[in-house]
Short mmCIF file of C-alpha atoms in Angstrom, two decimals:
data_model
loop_
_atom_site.label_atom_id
_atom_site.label_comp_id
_atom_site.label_asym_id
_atom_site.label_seq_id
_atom_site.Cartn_x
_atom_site.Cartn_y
_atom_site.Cartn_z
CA UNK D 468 100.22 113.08 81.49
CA UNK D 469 97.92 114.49 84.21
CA UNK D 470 97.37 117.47 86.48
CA UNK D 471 97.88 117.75 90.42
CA UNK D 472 96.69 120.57 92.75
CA UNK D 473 97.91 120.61 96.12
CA UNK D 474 96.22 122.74 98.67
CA UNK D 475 97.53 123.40 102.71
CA UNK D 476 96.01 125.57 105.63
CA UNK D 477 95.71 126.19 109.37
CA UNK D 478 91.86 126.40 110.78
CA UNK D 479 91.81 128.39 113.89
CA UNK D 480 89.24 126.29 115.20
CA UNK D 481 89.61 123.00 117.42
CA UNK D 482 89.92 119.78 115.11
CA UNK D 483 86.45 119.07 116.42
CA UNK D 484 84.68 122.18 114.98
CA UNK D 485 86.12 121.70 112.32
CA UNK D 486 85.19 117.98 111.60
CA UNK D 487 81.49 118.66 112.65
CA UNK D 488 81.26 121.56 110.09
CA UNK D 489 82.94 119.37 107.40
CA UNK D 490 80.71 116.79 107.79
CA UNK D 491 77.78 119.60 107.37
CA UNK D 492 79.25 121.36 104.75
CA UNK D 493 77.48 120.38 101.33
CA UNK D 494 75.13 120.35 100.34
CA UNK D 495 74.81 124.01 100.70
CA UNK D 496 73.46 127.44 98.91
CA UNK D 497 77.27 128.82 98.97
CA UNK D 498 78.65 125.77 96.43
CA UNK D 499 75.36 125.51 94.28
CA UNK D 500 77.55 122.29 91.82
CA UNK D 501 77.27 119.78 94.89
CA UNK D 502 73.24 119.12 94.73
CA UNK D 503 73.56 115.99 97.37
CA UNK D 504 75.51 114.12 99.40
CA UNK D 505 74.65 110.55 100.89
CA UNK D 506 76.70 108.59 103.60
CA UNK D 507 76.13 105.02 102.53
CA UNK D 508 78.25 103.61 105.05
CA UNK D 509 79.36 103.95 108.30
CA UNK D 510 80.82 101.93 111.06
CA UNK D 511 82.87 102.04 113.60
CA UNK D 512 86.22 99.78 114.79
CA UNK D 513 85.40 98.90 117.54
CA UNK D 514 89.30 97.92 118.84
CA UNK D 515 90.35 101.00 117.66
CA UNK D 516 87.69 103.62 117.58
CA UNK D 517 88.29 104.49 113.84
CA UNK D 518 84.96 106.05 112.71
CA UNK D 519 84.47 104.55 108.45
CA UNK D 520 82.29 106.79 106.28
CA UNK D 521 82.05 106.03 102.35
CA UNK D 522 79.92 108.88 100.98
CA UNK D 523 78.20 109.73 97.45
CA UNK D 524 78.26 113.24 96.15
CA UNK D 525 76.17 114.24 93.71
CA UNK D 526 77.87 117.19 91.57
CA UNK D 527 76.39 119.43 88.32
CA UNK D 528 78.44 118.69 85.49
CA UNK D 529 80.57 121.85 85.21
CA UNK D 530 82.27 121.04 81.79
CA UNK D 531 81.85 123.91 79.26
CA UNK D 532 78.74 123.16 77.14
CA UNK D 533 80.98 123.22 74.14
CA UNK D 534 82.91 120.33 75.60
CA UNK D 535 79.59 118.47 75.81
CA UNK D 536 79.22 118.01 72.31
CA UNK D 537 81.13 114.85 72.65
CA UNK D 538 78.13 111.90 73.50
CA UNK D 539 80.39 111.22 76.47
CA UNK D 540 80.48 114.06 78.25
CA UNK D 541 76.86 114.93 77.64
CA UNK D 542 75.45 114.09 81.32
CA UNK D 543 73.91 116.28 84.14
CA UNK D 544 75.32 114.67 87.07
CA UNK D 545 78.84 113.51 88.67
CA UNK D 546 79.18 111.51 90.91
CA UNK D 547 81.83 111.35 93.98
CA UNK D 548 82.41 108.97 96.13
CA UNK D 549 84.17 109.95 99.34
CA UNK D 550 85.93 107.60 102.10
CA UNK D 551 86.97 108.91 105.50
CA UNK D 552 88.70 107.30 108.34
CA UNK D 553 88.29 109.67 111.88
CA UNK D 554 90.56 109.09 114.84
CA UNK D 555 88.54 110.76 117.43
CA UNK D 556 91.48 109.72 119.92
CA UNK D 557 94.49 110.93 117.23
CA UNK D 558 92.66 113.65 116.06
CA UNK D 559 93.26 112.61 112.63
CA UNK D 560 90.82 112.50 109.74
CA UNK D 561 92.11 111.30 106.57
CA UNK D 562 89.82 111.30 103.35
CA UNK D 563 89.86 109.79 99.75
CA UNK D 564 87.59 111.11 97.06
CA UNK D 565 87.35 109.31 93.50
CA UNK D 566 85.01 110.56 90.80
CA UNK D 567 82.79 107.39 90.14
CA UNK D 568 81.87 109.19 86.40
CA UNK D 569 83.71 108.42 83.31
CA UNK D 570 86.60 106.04 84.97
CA UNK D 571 87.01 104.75 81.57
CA UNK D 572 88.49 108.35 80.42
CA UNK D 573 89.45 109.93 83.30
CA UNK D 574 90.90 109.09 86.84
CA UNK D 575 90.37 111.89 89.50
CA UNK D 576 91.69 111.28 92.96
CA UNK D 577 91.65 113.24 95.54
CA UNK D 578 93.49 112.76 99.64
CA UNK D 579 92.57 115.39 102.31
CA UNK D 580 93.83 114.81 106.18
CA UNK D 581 92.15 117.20 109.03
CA UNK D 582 94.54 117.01 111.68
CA UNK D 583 95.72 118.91 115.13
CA UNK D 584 98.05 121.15 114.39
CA UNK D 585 101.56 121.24 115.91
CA UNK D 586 101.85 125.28 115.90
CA UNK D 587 98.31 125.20 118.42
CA UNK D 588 96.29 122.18 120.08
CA UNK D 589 93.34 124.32 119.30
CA UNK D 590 93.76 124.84 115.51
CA UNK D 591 93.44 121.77 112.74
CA UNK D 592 95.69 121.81 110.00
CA UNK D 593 94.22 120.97 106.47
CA UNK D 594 95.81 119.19 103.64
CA UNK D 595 94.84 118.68 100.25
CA UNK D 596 96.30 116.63 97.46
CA UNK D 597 94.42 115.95 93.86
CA UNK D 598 95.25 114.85 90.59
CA UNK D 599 93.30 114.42 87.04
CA UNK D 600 94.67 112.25 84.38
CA UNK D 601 92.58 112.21 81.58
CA UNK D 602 92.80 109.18 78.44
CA UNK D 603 91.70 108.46 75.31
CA UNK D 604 90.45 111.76 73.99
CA UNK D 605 93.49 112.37 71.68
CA UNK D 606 94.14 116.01 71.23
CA UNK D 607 91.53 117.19 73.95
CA UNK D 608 93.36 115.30 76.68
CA UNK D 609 95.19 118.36 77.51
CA UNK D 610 92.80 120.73 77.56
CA UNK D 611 90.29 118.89 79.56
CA UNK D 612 93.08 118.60 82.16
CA UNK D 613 93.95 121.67 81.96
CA UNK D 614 90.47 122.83 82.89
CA UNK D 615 90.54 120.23 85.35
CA UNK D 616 93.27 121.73 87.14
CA UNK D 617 91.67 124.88 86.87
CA UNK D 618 88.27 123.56 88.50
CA UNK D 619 90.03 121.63 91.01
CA UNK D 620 92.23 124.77 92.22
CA UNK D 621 89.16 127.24 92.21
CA UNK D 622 86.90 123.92 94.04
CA UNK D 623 89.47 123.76 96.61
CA UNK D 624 90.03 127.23 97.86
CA UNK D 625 85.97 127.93 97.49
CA UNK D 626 85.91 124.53 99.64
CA UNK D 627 88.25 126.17 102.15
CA UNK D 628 86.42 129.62 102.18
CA UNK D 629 83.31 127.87 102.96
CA UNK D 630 85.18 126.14 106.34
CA UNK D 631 85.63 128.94 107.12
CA UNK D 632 82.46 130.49 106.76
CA UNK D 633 80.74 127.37 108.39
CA UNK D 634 83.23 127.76 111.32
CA UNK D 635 82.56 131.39 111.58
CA UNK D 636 78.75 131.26 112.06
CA UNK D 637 78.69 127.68 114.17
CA UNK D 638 81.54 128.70 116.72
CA UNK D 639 82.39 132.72 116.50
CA UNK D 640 85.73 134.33 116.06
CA UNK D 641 88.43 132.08 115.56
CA UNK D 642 90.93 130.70 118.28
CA UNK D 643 93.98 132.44 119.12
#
């Protein structure tokens, strides 16, 4: 079946900011689940400027203990891995995340796009699409989606709230 959480909001910040701060943003003491994250790659087009990243998170397994009493879902870590294409020139980042953990049971994809926005030059507009399909656990295939969809909901407006906090403390009061 599978689960999708969409998430949409306006930055007050130039797309800039608000790429640097991204960039910066985990690991940190305000989201204590993500314990690293590695860029592994990174080049750059150099016809087109396009700036690749592929990145590793590193993420405490936040699946209720009682959950864990299945052998497979009995690990510490989870691991991410994040690509991101930035047009400097557009002003467009677009991102995919996949969760590199359990892919024979579950499929979690995430697409995020940091772009200028249309309503001010100097805010960024932020989009958010994820889904969770989960397989092969029979009767529990529900209920680990649905507290997937739960997770990724509460993950994506604590992500947002810590933007925001970044943006706050880096660059002052917000852009009118």
């Amino acid at each position: 079946m599978g689960v999708t959480v969409e998430e949409h909001t306006i930055y007050r910040y130039p797309f800039e900011y608000v790429v640097a701060s991204y960039l910066r943003k985990y690991p940190s003491p305000m989201e204590k689940h993500i314990t690293a994250v590695k860029t592994v790659e990174e080049k750059t087009d150099l016809s087109s400027g396009i700036i690749y990243r592929r990145r590793i998170a590193t993420c405490q397994n936040v699946i209720p203990q009682i959950l864990r009493k299945l052998s497979v879902l009995k690990v510490s870590d989870v691991y991410l891995e994040e690509e991101s294409w930035l047009n400097v020139q557009e002003r467009i980042m677009s991102m995919k995340t996949r969760c590199l953990t359990w892919t024979q049971y579950a499929s979690l994809k995430e697409e995020s796009v940091f772009k200028e926005s249309l309503e001010n030059p100097n805010w960024t507009e932020f989009i958010q699409k994820g889904s969770i399909s989960i397989k092969g656990a029979g009767l529990l295939n529900c209920l680990l989606e649905a507290f997937a969809q739960t997770f990724l909901t509460q993950g994506a407006k604590k992500g947002i709230a810590i933007m925001e906090l970044l943006l706050q403390e880096q660059f002052g009061s917000p852009f009118l």
